[in-house]
C-alpha positions as a printed NumPy array, in Angstrom:
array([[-33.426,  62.581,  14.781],
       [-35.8  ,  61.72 ,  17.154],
       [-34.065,  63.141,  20.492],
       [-35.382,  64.252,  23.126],
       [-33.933,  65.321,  27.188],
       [-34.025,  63.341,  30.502],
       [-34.679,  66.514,  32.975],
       [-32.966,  64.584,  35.605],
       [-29.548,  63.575,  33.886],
       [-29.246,  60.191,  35.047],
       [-27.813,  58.725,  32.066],
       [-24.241,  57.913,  32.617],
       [-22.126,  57.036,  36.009],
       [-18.861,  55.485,  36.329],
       [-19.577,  52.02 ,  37.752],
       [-16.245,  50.758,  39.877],
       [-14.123,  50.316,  37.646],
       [-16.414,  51.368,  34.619],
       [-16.598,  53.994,  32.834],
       [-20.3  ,  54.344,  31.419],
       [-19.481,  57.396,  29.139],
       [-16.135,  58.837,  27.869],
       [-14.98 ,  62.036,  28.574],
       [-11.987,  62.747,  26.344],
       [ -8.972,  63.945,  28.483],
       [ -6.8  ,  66.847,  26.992],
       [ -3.016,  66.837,  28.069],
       [ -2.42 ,  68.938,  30.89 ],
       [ -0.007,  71.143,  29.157],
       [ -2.476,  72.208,  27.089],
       [ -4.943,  73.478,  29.26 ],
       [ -4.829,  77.137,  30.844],
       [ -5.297,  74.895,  34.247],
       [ -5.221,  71.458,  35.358],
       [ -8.435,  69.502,  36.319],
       [ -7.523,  69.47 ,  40.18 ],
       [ -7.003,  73.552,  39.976],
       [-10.587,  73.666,  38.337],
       [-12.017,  71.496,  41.197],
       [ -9.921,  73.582,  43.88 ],
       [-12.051,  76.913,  42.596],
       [-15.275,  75.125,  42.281],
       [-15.107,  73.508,  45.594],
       [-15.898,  76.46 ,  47.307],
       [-18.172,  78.118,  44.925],
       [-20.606,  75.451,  44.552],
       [-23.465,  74.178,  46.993],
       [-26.182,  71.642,  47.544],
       [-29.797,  72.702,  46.888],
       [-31.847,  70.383,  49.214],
       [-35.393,  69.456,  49.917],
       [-37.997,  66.963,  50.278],
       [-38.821,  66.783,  46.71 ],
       [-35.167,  66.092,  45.849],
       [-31.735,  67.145,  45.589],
       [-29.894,  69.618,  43.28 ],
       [-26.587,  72.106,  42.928],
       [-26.152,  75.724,  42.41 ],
       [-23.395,  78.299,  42.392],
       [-22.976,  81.274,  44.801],
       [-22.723,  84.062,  41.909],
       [-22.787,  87.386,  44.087],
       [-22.451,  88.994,  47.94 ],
       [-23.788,  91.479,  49.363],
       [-23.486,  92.17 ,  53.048],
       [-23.88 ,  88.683,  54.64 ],
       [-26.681,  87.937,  51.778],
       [-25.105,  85.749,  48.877],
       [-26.915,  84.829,  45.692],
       [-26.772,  81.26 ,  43.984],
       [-27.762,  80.738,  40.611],
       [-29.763,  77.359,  40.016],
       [-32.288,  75.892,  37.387],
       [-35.486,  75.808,  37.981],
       [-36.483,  72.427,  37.905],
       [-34.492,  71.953,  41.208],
       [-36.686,  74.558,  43.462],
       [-39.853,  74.956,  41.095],
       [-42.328,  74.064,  44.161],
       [-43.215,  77.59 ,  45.459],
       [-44.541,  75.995,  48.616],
       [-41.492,  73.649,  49.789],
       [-38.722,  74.78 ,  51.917],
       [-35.318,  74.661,  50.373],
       [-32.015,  74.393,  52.135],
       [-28.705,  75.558,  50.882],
       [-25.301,  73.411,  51.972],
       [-22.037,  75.126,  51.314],
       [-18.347,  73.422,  51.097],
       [-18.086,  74.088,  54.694],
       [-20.922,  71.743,  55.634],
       [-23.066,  74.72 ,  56.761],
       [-26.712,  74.143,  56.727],
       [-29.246,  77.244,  55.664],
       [-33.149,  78.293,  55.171],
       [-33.188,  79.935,  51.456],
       [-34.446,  83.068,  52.811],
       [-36.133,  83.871,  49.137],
       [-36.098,  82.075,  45.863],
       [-36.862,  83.926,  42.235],
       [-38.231,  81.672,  39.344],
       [-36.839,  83.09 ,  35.937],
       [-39.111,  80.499,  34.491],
       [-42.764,  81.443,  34.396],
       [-43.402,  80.027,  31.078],
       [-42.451,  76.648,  29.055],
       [-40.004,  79.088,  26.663],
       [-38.517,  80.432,  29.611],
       [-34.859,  79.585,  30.195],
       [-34.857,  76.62 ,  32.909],
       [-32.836,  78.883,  35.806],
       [-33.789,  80.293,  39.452],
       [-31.747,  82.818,  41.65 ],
       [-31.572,  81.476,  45.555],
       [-30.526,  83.747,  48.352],
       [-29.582,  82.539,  51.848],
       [-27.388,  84.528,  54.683],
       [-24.538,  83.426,  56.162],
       [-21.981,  85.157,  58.354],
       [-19.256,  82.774,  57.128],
       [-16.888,  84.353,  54.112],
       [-17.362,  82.467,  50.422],
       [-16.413,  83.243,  47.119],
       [-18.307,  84.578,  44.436],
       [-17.674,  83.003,  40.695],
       [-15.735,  84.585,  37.939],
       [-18.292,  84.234,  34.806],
       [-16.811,  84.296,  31.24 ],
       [-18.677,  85.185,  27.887],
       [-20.431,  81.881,  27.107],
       [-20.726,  82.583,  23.439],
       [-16.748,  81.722,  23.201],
       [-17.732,  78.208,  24.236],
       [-18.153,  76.552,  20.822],
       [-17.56 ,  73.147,  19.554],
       [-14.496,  71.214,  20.993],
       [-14.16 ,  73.967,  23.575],
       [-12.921,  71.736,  27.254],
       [-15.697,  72.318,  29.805],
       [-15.766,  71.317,  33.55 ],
       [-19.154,  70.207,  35.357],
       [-19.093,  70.452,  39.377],
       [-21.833,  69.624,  41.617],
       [-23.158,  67.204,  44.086],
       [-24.224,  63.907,  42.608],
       [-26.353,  61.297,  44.461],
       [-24.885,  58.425,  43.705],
       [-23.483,  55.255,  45.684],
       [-26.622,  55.333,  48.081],
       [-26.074,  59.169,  49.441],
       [-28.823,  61.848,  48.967],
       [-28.914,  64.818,  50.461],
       [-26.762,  66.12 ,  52.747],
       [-24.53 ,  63.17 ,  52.754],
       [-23.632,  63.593,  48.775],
       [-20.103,  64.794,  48.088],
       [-18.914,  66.772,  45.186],
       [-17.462,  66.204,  41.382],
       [-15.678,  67.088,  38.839],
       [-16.743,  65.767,  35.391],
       [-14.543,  67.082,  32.723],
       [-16.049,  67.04 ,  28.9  ],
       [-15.698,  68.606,  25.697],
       [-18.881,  70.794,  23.582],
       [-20.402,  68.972,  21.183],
       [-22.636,  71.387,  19.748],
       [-24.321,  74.902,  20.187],
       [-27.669,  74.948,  18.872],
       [-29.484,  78.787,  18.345],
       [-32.793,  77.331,  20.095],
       [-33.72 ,  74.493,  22.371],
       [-36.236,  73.918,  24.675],
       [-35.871,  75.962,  27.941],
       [-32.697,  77.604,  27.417],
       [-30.17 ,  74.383,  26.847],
       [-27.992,  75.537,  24.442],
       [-24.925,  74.793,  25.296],
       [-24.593,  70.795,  24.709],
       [-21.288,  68.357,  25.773],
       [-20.342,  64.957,  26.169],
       [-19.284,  64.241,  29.869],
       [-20.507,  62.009,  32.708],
       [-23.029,  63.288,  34.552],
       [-25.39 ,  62.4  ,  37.684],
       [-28.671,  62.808,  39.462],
       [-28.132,  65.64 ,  41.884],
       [-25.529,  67.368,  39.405],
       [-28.76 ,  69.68 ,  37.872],
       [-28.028,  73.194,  39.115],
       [-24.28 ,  73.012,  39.32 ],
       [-21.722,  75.258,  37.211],
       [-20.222,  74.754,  34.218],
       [-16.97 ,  76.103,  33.542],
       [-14.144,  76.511,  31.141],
       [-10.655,  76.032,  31.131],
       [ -9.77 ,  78.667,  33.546],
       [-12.006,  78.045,  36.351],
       [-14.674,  80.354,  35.443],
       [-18.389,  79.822,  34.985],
       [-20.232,  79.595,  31.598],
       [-23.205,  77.448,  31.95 ],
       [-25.698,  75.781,  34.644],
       [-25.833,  71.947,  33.985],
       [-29.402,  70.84 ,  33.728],
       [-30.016,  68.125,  31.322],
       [-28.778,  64.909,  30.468],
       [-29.97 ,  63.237,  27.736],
       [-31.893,  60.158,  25.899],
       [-32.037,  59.414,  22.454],
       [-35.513,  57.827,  21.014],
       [-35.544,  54.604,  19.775],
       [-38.541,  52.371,  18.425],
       [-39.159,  48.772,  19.468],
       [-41.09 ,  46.029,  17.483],
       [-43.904,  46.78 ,  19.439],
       [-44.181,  50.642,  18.286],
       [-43.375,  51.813,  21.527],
       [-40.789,  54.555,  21.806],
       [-37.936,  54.227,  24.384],
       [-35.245,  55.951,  25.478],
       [-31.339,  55.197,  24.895],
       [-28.642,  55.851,  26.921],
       [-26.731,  58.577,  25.162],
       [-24.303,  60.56 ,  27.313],
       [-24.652,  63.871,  25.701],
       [-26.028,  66.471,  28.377],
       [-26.312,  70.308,  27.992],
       [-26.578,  73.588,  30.191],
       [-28.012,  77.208,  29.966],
       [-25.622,  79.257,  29.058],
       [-24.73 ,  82.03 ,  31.163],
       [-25.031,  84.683,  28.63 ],
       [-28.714,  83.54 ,  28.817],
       [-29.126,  84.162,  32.334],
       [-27.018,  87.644,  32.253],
       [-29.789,  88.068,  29.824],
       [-32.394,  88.199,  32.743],
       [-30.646,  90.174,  35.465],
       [-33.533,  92.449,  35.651],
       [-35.786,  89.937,  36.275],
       [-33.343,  88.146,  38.979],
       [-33.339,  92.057,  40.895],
       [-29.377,  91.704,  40.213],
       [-27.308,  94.594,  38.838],
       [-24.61 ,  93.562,  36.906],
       [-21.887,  95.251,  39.226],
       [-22.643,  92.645,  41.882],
       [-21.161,  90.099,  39.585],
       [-17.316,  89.412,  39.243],
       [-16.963,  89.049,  35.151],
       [-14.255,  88.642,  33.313],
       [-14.52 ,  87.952,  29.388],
       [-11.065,  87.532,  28.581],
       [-10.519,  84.996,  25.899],
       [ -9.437,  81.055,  26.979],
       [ -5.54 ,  80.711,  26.96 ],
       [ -6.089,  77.531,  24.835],
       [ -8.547,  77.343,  21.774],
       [-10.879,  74.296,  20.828],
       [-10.097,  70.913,  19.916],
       [ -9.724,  70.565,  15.911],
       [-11.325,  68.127,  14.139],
       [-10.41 ,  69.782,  10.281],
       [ -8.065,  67.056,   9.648],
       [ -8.408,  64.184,  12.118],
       [ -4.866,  62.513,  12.84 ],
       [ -5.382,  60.646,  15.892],
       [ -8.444,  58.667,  17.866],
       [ -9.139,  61.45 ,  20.013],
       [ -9.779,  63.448,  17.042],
       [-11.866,  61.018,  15.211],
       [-13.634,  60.094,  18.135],
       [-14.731,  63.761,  19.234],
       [-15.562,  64.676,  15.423],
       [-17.445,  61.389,  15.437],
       [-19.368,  62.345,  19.122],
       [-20.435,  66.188,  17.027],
       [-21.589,  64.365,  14.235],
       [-23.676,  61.971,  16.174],
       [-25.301,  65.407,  17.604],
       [-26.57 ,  66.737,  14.948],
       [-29.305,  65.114,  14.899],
       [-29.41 ,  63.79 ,  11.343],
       [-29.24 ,  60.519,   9.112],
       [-25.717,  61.611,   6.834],
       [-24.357,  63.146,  10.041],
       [-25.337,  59.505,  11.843],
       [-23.576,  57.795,   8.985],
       [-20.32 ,  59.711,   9.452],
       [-20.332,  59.353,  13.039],
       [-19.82 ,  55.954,  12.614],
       [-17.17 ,  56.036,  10.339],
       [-14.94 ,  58.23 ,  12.033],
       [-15.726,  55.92 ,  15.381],
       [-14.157,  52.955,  13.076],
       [-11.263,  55.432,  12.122],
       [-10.788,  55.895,  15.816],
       [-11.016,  51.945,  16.766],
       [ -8.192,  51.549,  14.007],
       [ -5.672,  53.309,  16.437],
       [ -6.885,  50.854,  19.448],
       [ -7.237,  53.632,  22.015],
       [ -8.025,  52.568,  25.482],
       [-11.689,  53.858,  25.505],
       [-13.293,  51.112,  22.97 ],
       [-15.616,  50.274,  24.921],
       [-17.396,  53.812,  24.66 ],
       [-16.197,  53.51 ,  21.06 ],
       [-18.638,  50.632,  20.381],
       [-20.906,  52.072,  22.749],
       [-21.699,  54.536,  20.389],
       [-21.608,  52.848,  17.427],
       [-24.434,  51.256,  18.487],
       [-26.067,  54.317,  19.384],
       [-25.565,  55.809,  16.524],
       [-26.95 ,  52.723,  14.144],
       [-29.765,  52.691,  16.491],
       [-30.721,  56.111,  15.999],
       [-30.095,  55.965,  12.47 ],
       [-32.923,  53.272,  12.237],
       [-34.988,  55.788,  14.474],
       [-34.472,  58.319,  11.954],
       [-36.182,  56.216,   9.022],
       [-38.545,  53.471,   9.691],
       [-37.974,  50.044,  11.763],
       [-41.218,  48.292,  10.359],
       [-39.467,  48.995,   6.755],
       [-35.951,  47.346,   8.532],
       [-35.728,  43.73 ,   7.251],
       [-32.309,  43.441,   8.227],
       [-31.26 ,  46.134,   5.869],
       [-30.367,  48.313,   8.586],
       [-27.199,  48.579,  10.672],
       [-27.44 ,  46.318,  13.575],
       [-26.786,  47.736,  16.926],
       [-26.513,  44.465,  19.304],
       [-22.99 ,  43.747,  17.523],
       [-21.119,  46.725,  18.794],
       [-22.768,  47.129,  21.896],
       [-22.17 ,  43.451,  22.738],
       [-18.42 ,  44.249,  22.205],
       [-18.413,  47.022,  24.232],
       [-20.113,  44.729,  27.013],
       [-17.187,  42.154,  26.021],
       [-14.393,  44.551,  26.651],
       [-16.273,  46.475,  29.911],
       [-18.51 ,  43.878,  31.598],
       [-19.949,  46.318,  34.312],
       [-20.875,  48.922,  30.941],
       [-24.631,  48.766,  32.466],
       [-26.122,  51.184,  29.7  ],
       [-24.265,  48.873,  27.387],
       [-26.939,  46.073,  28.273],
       [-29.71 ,  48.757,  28.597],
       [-29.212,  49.541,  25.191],
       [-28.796,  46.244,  23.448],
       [-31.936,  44.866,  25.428],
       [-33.916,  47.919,  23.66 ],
       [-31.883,  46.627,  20.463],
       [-33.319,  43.021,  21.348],
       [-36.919,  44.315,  21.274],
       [-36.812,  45.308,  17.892],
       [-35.93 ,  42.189,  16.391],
       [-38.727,  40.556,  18.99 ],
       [-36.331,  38.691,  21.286],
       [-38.337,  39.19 ,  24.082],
       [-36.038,  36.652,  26.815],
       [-32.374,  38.294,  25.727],
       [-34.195,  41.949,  26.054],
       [-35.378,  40.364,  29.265],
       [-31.596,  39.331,  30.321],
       [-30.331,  42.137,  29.459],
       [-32.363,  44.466,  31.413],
       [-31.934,  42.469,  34.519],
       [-27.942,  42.816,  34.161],
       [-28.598,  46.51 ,  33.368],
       [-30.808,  47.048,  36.798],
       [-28.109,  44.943,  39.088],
       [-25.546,  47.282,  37.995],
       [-27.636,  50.201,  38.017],
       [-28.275,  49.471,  41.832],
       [-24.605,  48.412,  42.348],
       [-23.827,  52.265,  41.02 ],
       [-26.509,  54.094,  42.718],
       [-28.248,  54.904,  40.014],
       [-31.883,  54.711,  41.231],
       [-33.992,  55.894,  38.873],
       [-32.001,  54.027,  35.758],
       [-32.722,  51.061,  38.37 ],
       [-36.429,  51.602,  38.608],
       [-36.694,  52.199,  35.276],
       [-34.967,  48.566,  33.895],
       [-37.331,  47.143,  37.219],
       [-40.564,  48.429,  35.381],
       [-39.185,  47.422,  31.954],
       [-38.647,  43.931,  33.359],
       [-42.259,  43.814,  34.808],
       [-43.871,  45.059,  31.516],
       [-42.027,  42.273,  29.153],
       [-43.312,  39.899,  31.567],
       [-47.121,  40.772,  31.875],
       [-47.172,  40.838,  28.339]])
């Protein structure tokens, strides 16, 4: 499949009143603790990352004397001559007294240490043994998005919860550890963590799939899979980070609760989330079956169809990626169907109307792509979603100079 990642994760936002992505919800009694618990131990563990080049997350990881460490990716302090501030839950403001780059290379995992002292008492994060987050595991993202017109210091913090899709052996820079869940701008940097409030990853990524138009152009879908470095990869590096491992609280205990199953699919859920791995594997049969178990899980009319036809027609888009449009002569699975009743049954579903307009391109309808991309930007403003704005603006602008 021809995927590739957005380094800025602005793919997906909840809209008022939309939902632009689902995250599958598992009953509270199943899980070792509840959403709000989660958020109550993040809260205080996570921070902002600010500069003038942009804003970004990070978890405080260790403490020594008033010194305390927060682990980051790279991408969010990467200019070795900018000044970088961290923000803690209390609204405290401070000068990142030193910052180490663990990425010196392209191969290099995409993750930074940041140190800043404070005479004000925070906690440190638990960190679990990443490797027992595998597919269907229930992950937690925290961090600071900038959404709704607030950057910087203003931004306030939350909690996206999500499932694993996937754990590939190698990607690019370290993102191995891949889910579906709604994530932001401003998010990149913050923890991931499981089911008991502990942290396994560092969000960095969100992603777009590749999609051809008419024109041979190649353009990027709205997807809502994202990923983060595990943080086996970055206890990996400790050396290099100048931490010793006893300055980190860890605690490898097994989950109380195990992964979702999707053996023997019984309910939408199940079909869906089965469906959402297939889709991630990144190849034609695996595209096909995606679909079908999204059909099995519109037969049980769950109240997410609008993401269910969302990705439906991301998945018969990408399965026309994977072979060749010019060859297509309607033989393919058309997209604009499914994501036009996902628009019908969510009419704010702004990467909904992204994503048909692209779908619109390659059968040359150059004034519905148009429309669509218009709809796409006014909601994209109306959610605060600036660059997805900008970039439906410039779409706009090139169909009509053309």
């Amino acid at each position: 499949m021809n995927i590739n990642f957005s380094r800025y994760d602005t793919l997906t936002t909840l809209l008022a009143g939309t939902t632009a992505a689902l995250t599958i919800v598992i009953s509270q009694s199943a899980i070792a603790k509840t959403p709000q618990e989660v958020a109550s131990i993040a809260g205080p563990l996570t921070v902002q990352i600010n500069s003038s080049l942009g804003d970004g997350s990070g978890v405080i990881i260790a403490k020594k004397g008033k010194t305390y460490t927060v682990l980051t990716v790279n991408h969010v302090v990467e200019k070795a001559d900018v000044k970088y501030t961290v923000r803690t839950s209390k609204g405290k403001n401070y000068q990142a007294t030193a910052v180490t780059r663990l990425q010196t290379a392209e191969t290099d995992p995409d993750l930074a240490v940041v140190k800043f002292e404070s005479p004000e008492e925070y906690p440190v994060a638990t960190i679990a043994d990443s490797d027992q987050a595998v597919i269907g595991t229930q992950i937690f993202v925290y961090g600071y998005p900038a959404t709704g017109g607030l950057f910087g210091a203003e931004r306030e913090p939350e909690l996206s919860p999500g499932l694993v899709t996937s754990r590939p052996g190698n990607r690019p820079e370290g993102y191995t550890l891949r889910y579906q869940a709604v994530t932001w701008s401003g998010m990149s940097g913050g923890p991931v963590f499981d089911s008991e409030g502990r942290v396994i990853g560092l969000h960095g990524q969100g992603e777009f799939g590749f999609a051809q138009t008419s024109s041979g152009e190649v353009a990027p879908i709205k997807t809502g899979f994202n990923a983060a470095v595990p943080i086996n990869t970055f206890i990996a590096k400790l050396v290099a980070a100048g931490i010793n491992k006893s300055e980190l609280k860890v605690d490898h205990t097994p989950a109380t609760i195990g992964p979702v199953s999707t053996a023997n699919p019984q309910d939408a859920q199940a079909y869906y989330f089965r469906g959402l791995s297939l889709l991630d594997q990144g190849d034609a049969s695996g595209v096909l079956e995606a679909i079908a178990d999204f059909n099995r899980a519109l037969a049980f009319k769950p109240q997410y169809t609008p993401e269910l036809y969302f990705n439906i027609g991301n998945a018969r888009t990408l399965y026309v990626a994977l072979l060749d449009p010019a060859l297509d002569n309607g033989r393919y699975p058309n997209p604009i169907e499914p994501y036009t009743k996902a628009i019908e049954a969510n009419p704010g579903f702004a990467d909904a109307y992204y994503n048909r307009a692209l779908a619109y391109l390659v059968k040359k309808d150059k004034p519905k792509a148009i429309a669509d991309f218009q709809k796409a930007a006014e909601l994209y403003k109306q959610g605060g979603r600036t660059s997805a704005y900008q970039d439906a603006l410039n779409r706009i602008k090139q169909l009509q100079e053309n």
